[in-house]
Tab-separated table of C-alpha atoms in Angstrom:
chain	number	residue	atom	x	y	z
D	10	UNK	CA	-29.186	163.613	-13.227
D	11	UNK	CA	-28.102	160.430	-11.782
D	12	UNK	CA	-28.105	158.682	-15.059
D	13	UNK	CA	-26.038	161.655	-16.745
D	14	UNK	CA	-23.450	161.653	-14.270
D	15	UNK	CA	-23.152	157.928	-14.652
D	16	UNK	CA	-23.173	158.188	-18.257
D	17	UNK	CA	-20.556	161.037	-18.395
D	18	UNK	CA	-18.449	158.962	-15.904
D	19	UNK	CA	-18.335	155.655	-17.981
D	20	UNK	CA	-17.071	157.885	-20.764
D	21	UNK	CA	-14.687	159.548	-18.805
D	22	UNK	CA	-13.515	155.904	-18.298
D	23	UNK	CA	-13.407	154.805	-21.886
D	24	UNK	CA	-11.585	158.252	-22.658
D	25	UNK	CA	-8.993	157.487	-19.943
D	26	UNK	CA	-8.412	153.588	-20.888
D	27	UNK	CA	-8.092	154.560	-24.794
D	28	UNK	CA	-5.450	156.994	-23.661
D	29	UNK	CA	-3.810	154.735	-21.513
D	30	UNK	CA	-3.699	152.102	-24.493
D	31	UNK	CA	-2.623	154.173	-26.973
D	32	UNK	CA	0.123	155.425	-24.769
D	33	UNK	CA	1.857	152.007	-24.678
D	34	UNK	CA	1.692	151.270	-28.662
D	35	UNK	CA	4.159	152.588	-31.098
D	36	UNK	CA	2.124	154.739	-33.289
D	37	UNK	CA	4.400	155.028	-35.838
D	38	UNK	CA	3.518	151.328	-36.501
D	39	UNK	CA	0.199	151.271	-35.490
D	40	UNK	CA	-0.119	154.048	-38.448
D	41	UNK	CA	1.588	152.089	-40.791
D	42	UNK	CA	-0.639	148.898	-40.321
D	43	UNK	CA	-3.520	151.358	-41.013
D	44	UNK	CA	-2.205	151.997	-44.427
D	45	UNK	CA	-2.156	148.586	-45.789
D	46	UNK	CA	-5.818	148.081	-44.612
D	47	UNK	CA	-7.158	145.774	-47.088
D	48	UNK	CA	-11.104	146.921	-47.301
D	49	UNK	CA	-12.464	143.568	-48.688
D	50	UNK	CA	-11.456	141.064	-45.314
D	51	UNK	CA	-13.220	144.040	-43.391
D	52	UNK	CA	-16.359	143.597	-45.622
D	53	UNK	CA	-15.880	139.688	-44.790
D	54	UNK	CA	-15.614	140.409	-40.973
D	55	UNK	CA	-18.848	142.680	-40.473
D	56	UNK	CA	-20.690	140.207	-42.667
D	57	UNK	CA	-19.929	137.385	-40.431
D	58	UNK	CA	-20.352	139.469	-37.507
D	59	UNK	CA	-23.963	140.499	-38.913
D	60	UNK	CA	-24.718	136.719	-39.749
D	61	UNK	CA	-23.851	136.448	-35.493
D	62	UNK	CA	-27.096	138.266	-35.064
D	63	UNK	CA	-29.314	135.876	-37.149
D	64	UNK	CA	-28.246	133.117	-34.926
D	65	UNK	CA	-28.324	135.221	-31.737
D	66	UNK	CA	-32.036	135.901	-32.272
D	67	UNK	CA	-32.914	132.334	-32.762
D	68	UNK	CA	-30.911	131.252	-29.909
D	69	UNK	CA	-32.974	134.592	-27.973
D	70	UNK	CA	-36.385	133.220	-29.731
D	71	UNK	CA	-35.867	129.325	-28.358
D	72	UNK	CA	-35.335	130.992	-24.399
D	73	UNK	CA	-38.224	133.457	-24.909
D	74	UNK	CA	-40.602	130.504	-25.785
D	75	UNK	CA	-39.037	128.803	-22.932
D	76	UNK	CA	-40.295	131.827	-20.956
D	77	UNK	CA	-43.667	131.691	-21.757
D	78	UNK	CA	-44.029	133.875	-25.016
D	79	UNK	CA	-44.446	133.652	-28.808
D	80	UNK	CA	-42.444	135.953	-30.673
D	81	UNK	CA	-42.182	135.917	-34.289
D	82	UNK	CA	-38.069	135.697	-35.694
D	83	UNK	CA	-38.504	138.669	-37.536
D	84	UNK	CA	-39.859	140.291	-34.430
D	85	UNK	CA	-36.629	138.690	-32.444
D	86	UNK	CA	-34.031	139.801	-35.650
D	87	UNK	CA	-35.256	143.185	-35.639
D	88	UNK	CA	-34.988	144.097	-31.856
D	89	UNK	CA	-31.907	141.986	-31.558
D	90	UNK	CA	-29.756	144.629	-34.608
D	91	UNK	CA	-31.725	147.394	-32.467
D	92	UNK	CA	-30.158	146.622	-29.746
D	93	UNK	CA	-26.944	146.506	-30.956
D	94	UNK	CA	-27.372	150.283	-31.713
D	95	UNK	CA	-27.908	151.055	-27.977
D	96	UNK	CA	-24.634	148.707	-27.123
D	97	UNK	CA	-22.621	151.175	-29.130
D	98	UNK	CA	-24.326	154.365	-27.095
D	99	UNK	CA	-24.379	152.777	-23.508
D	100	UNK	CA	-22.229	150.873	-21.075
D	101	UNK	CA	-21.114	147.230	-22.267
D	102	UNK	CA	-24.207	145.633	-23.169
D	103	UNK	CA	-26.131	146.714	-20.139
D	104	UNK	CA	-27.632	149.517	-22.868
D	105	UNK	CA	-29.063	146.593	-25.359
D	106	UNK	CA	-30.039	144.667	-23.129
D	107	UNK	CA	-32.307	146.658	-21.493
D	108	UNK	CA	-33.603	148.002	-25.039
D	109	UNK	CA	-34.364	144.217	-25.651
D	110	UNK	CA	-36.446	143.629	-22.486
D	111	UNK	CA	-38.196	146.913	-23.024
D	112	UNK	CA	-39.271	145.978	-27.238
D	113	UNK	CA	-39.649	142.657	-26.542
D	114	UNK	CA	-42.107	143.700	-23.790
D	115	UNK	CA	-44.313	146.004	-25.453
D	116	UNK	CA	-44.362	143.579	-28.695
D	117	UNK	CA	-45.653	140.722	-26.299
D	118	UNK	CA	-47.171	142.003	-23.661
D	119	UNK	CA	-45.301	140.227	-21.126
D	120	UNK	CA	-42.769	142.389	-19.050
D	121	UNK	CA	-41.549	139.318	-16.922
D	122	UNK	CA	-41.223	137.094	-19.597
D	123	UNK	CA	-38.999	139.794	-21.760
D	124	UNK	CA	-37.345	140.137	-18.850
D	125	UNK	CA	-36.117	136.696	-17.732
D	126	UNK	CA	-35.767	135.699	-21.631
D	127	UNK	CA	-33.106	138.607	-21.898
D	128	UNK	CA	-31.589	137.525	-18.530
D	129	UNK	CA	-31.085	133.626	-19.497
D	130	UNK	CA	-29.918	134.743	-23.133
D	131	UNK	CA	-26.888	136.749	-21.592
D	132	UNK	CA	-26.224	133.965	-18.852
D	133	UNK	CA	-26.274	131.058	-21.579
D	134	UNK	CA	-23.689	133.493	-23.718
D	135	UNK	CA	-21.492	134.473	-20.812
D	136	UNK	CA	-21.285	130.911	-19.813
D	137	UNK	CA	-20.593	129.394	-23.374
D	138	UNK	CA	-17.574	132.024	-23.427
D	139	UNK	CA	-16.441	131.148	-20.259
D	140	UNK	CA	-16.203	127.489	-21.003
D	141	UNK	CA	-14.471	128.479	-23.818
D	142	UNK	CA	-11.754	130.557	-21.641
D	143	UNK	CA	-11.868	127.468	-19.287
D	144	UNK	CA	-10.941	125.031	-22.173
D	145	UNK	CA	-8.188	126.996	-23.706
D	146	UNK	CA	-6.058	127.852	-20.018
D	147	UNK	CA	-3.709	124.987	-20.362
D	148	UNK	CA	-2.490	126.278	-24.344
D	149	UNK	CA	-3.162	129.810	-22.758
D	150	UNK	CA	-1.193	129.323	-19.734
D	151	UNK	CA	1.529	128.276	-22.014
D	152	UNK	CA	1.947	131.978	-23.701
D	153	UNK	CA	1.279	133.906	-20.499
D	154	UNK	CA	4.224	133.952	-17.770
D	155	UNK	CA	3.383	136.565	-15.564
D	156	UNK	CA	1.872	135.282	-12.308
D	157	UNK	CA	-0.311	138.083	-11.903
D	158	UNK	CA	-1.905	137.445	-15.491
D	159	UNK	CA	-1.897	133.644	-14.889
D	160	UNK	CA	-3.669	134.249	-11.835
D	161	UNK	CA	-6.198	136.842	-13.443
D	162	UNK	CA	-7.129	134.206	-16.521
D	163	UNK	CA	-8.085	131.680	-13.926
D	164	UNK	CA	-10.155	133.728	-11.485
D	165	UNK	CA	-11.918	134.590	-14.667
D	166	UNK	CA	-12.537	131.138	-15.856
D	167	UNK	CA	-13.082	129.404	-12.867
D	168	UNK	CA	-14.895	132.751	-11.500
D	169	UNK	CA	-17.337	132.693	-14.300
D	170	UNK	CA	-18.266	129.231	-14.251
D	171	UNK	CA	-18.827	129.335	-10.261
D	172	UNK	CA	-21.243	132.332	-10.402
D	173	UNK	CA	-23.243	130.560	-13.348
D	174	UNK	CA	-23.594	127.201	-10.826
D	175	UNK	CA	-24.682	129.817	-8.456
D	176	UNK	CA	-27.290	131.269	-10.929
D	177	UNK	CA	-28.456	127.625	-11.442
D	178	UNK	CA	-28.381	126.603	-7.713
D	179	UNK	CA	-30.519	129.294	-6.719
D	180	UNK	CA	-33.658	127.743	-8.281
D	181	UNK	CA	-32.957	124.690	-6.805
D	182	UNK	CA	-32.787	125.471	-2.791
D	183	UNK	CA	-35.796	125.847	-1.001
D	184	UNK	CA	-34.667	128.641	1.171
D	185	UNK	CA	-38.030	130.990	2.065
D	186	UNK	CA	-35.930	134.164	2.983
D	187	UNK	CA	-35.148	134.539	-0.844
D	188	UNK	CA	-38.678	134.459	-1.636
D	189	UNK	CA	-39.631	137.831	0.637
D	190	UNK	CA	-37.369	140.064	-0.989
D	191	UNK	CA	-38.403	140.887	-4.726
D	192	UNK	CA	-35.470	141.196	-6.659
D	193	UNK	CA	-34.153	137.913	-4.858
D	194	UNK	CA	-37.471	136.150	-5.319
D	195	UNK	CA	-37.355	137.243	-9.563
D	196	UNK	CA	-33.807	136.008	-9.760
D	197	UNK	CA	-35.428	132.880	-7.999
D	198	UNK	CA	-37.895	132.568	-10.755
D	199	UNK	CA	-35.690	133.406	-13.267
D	200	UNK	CA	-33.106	130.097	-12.337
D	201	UNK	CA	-36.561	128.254	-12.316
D	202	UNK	CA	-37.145	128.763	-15.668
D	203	UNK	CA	-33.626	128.568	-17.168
D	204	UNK	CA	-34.308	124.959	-15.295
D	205	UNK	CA	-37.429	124.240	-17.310
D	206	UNK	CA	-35.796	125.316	-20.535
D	207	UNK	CA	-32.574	123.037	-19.483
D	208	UNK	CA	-35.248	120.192	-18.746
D	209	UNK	CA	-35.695	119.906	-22.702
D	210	UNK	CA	-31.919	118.037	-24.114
D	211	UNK	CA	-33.072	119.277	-27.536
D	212	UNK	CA	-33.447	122.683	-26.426
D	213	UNK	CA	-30.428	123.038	-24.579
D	214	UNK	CA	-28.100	121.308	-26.539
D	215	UNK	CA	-28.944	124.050	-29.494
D	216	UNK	CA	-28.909	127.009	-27.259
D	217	UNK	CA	-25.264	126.059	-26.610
D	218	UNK	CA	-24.661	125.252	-30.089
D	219	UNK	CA	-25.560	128.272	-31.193
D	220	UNK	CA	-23.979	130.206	-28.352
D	221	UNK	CA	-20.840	128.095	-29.024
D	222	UNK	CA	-20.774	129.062	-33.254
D	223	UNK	CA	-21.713	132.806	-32.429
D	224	UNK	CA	-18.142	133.112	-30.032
D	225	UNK	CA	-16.159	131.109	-32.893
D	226	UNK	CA	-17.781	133.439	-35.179
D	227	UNK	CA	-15.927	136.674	-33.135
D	228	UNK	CA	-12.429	134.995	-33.447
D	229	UNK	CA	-13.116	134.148	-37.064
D	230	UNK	CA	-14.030	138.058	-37.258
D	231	UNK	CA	-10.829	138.775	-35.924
D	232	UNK	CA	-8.694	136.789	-37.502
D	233	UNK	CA	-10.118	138.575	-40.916
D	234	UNK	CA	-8.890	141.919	-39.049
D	235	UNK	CA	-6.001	140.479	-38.222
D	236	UNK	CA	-5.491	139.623	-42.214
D	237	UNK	CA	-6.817	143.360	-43.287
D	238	UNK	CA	-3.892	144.541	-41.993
D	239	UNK	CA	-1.554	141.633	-43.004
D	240	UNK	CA	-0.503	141.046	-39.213
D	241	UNK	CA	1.075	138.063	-38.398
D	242	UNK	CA	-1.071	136.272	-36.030
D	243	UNK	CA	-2.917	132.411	-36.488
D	244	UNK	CA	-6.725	131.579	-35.945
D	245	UNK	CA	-5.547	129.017	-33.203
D	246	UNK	CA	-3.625	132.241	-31.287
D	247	UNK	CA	-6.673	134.226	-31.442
D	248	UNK	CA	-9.167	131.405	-30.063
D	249	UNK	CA	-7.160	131.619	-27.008
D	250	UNK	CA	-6.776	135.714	-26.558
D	251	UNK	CA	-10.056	137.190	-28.058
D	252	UNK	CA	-12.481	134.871	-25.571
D	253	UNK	CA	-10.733	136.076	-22.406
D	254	UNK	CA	-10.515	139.834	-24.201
D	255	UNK	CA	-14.385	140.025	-25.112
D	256	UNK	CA	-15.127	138.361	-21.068
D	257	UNK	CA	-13.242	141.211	-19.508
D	258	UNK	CA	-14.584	144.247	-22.009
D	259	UNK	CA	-18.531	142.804	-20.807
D	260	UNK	CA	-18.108	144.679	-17.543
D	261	UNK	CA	-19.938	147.059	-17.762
D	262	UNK	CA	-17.329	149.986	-16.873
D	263	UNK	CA	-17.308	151.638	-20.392
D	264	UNK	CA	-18.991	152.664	-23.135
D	265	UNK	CA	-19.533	149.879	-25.669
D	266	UNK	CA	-16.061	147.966	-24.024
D	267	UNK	CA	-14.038	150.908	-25.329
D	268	UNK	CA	-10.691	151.415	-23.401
D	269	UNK	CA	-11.305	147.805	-21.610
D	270	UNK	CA	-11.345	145.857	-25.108
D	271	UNK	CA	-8.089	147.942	-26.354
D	272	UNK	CA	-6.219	147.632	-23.055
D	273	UNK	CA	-6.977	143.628	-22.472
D	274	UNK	CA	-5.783	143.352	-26.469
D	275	UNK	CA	-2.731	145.328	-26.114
D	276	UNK	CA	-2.089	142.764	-23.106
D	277	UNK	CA	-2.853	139.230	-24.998
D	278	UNK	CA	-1.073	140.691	-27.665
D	279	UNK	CA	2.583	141.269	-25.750
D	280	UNK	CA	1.883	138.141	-23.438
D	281	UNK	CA	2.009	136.016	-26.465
D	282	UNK	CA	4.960	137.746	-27.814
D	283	UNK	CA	3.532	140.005	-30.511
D	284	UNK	CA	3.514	143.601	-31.110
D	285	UNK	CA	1.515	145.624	-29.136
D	286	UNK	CA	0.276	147.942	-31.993
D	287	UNK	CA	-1.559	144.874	-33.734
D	288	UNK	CA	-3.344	144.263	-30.543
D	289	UNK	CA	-4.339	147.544	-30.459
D	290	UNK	CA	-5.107	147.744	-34.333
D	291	UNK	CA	-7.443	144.684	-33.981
D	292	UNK	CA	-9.190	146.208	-31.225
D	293	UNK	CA	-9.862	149.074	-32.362
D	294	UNK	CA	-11.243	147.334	-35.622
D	295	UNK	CA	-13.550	145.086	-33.861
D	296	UNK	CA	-14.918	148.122	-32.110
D	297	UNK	CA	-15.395	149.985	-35.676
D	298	UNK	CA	-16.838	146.878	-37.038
D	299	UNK	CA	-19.262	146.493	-34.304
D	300	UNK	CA	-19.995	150.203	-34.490
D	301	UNK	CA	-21.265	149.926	-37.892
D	302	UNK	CA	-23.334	146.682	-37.389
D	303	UNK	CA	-24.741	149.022	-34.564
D	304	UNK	CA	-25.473	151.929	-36.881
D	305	UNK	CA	-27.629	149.635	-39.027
D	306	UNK	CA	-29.654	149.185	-35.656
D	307	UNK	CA	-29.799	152.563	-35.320
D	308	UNK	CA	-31.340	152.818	-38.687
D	309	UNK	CA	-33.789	150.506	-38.297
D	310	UNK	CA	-34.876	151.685	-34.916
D	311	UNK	CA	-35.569	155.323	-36.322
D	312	UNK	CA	-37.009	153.860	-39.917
D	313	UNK	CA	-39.632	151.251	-38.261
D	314	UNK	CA	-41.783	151.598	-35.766
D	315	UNK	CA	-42.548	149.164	-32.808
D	316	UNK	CA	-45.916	147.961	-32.134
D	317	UNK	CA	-48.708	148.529	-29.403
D	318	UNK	CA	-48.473	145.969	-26.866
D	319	UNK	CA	-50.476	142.583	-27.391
D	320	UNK	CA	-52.963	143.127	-23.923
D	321	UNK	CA	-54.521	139.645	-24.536
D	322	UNK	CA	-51.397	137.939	-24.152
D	323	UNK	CA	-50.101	140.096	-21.331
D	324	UNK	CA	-48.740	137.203	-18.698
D	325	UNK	CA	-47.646	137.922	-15.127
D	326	UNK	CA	-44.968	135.519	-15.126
D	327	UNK	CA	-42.986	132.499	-17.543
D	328	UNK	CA	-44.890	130.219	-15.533
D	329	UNK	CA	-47.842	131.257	-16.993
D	330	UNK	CA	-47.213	130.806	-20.759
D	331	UNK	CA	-46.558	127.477	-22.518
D	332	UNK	CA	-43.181	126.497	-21.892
C-alpha cells in the first residue's frame, strides 16, 4: 500500500509539473513546431541515444569487475536496455536501478556486488555530469541573470561535486561508529571499493571517458531534436542547458523526470533568450525518445528470460571477488 500511494503520488507530481509547463508555453506555437517535425533527425537521435547504452554497459561491466564479479557484456547490454524500461514506469531512475541490482544479482550470484556495482555506476555518471555543469557556469552564468537562478546553477554544481568528495571521503576515515550501523557500514564498503577501482589509472580514466561521451551523446541527441523541428538553437547553447536540465530531472520526484525535465527546459530555454515552446518541444521529445528506447527494454524483458542464479559464485562482499 505504501508503495502505491508513493507511486500514485509521484504521478500526481509529474501530472501537476506537465500542467504547470504547459501552462506557460504558447501552444499555438508549440503546435506549429510539431507540424514541421522532420521524422529522419528523430531516427538519428534515438539511434545515438541507443548507441549511449552500449557504452553505458561497458562502463557498468568495468565497475562490476571492480566489484568482485564476472559478467558477460551481453549479460550487462541486456539488463542495462531492461532497465531502461522500468526508468520509463518508475520514479527518475530509482526504478532501473533497482531492476539492475536485482538481474545483475540473480545472473551472478552476488547481491552485494550487484549492489555496490549499480551504486558506483550512478555516482561515476552523476559526477561526470556535474563536472560538466561545473565547467560550463562561467559561459552559463553569462545567459542567466536572475540571481535566484544564478544561485540555483551553483548550489547544483558545487553541491554535486561536494557530496561526491563526501561519498569518496567516507572510505577513507577510520571512524568505528559508521561501522555499527548497516546501511552506514555498506555505504562504507561501497566508497572502499569505488577506491580500489580508482586505484587502477587505466580503469578510471575510461570509466570517465565513457561517462564523459555518454553526456555529450544527450546534447548531441538534443540538438537533433532541436533540428526535427527546425528550432533555432546551437550545439554549444545546448552543452550548457541540457547538463544542468538532465541533473535536476534525476531527483527522483517524478515519474521518468516528467514535469521536472519540461519545467527546468522551459526555464534554460527563456533564460537564454529563446522561446519557451522550443524548450518545451525538446523536452517533451527527449522524453518520447527515451520512452521508446525504454519500450525496446520492455520487449526484451517480457521476450527473454533471466537466468537461475550462479550459487558457486555467490560472494558475500566485492572484497571477496578478484578486483
Amino acid at each position: 500500500m505504501r508503495r502505491s500511494l508513493m507511486l500514485f503520488a509521484k504521478a500526481a507530481i509529474s501530472i501537476l509539473l506537465l500542467y504547470l509547463s504547459l501552462r506557460s508555453v504558447n501552444l499555438a506555437a508549440l503546435g506549429e513546431r510539431l507540424s514541421r517535425l522532420h521524422p529522419g533527425w528523430i531516427a538519428v537521435s534515438l539511434a545515438i541515444l541507443a548507441a549511449q547504452l552500449f557504452l553505458l554497459a561497458a562502463r557498468w561491466r568495468m565497475i562490476a569487475q571492480g566489484c568482485g564479479l564476472a559478467p558477460r557484456y551481453a549479460t550487462i547490454l541486456r539488463v542495462s536496455f531492461i532497465a531502461t524500461f522500468f526508468n520509463q514506469v518508475l520514479p527518475s531512475t530509482v526504478g532501473g536501478d533497482a531492476a539492475r541490482i536485482y538481474m545483475l544479482a540473480r545472473e551472478e550470484g552476488g547481491w552485494a556486488g550487484a549492489t555496490y556495482s549499480v551504486l558506483i555506476d550512478r555516482v561515476a555518471g552523476i559526477f561526470a555530469l556535474t563536472l560538466i555543469v561545473f565547467l560550463c557556469l562561467p559561459w552559463t552564468l553569462t545567459l542567466v541573470q536572475d540571481p535566484v537562478a544564478r544561485l540555483v546553477l551553483v548550489l547544483i554544481g558545487f553541491g554535486a561535486i561536494a557530496g561526491a568528495l563526501v561519498f569518496l571521503a567516507i572510505g577513507r576515515i577510520r571512524w568505528k561508529p559508521l561501522l555499527h550501523w548497516s546501511p552506514t557500514r555498506h555505504l562504507v564498503e561501497v566508497s572502499r571499493t569505488a577506491w580500489r577501482i580508482c586505484g587502477s589509472w587505466h580503469t578510471l580514466s575510461i570509466i570517465l571517458a565513457l561517462s564523459f561521451i555518454v553526456h555529450l551523446m544527450t546534447v548531441l541527441a538534443a540538438w537533433c531534436m532541436v533540428q526535427s523541428v527546425s528550432a533555432s538553437v546551437n550545439f554549444e547553447l545546448l552543452l550548457f542547458m541540457v547538463p544542468p536540465v538532465i541533473l535536476i530531472a534525476t531527483v527522483p520526484i517524478s515519474i521518468a523526470g516528467w514535469g521536472v525535465r519540461e519545467g527546468s527546459m522551459i526555464v534554460a530555454f527563456a533564460y537564454a533568450g529563446l522561446p519557451q515552446s522550443d524548450g518545451l518541444v525538446v523536452s517533451v521529445l527527449i522524453g518520447i525518445t527515451f520512452f521508446v528506447i525504454g519500450a525496446i527494454g520492455g520487449v526484451i524483458w517480457v521476450a527473454g528470460g533471466m537466468r537461475r542464479p550462479k550459487t558457486a559464485t555467490i560472494a558475500t562482499s566485492p572484497a571477496s571477488g578478484n578486483t
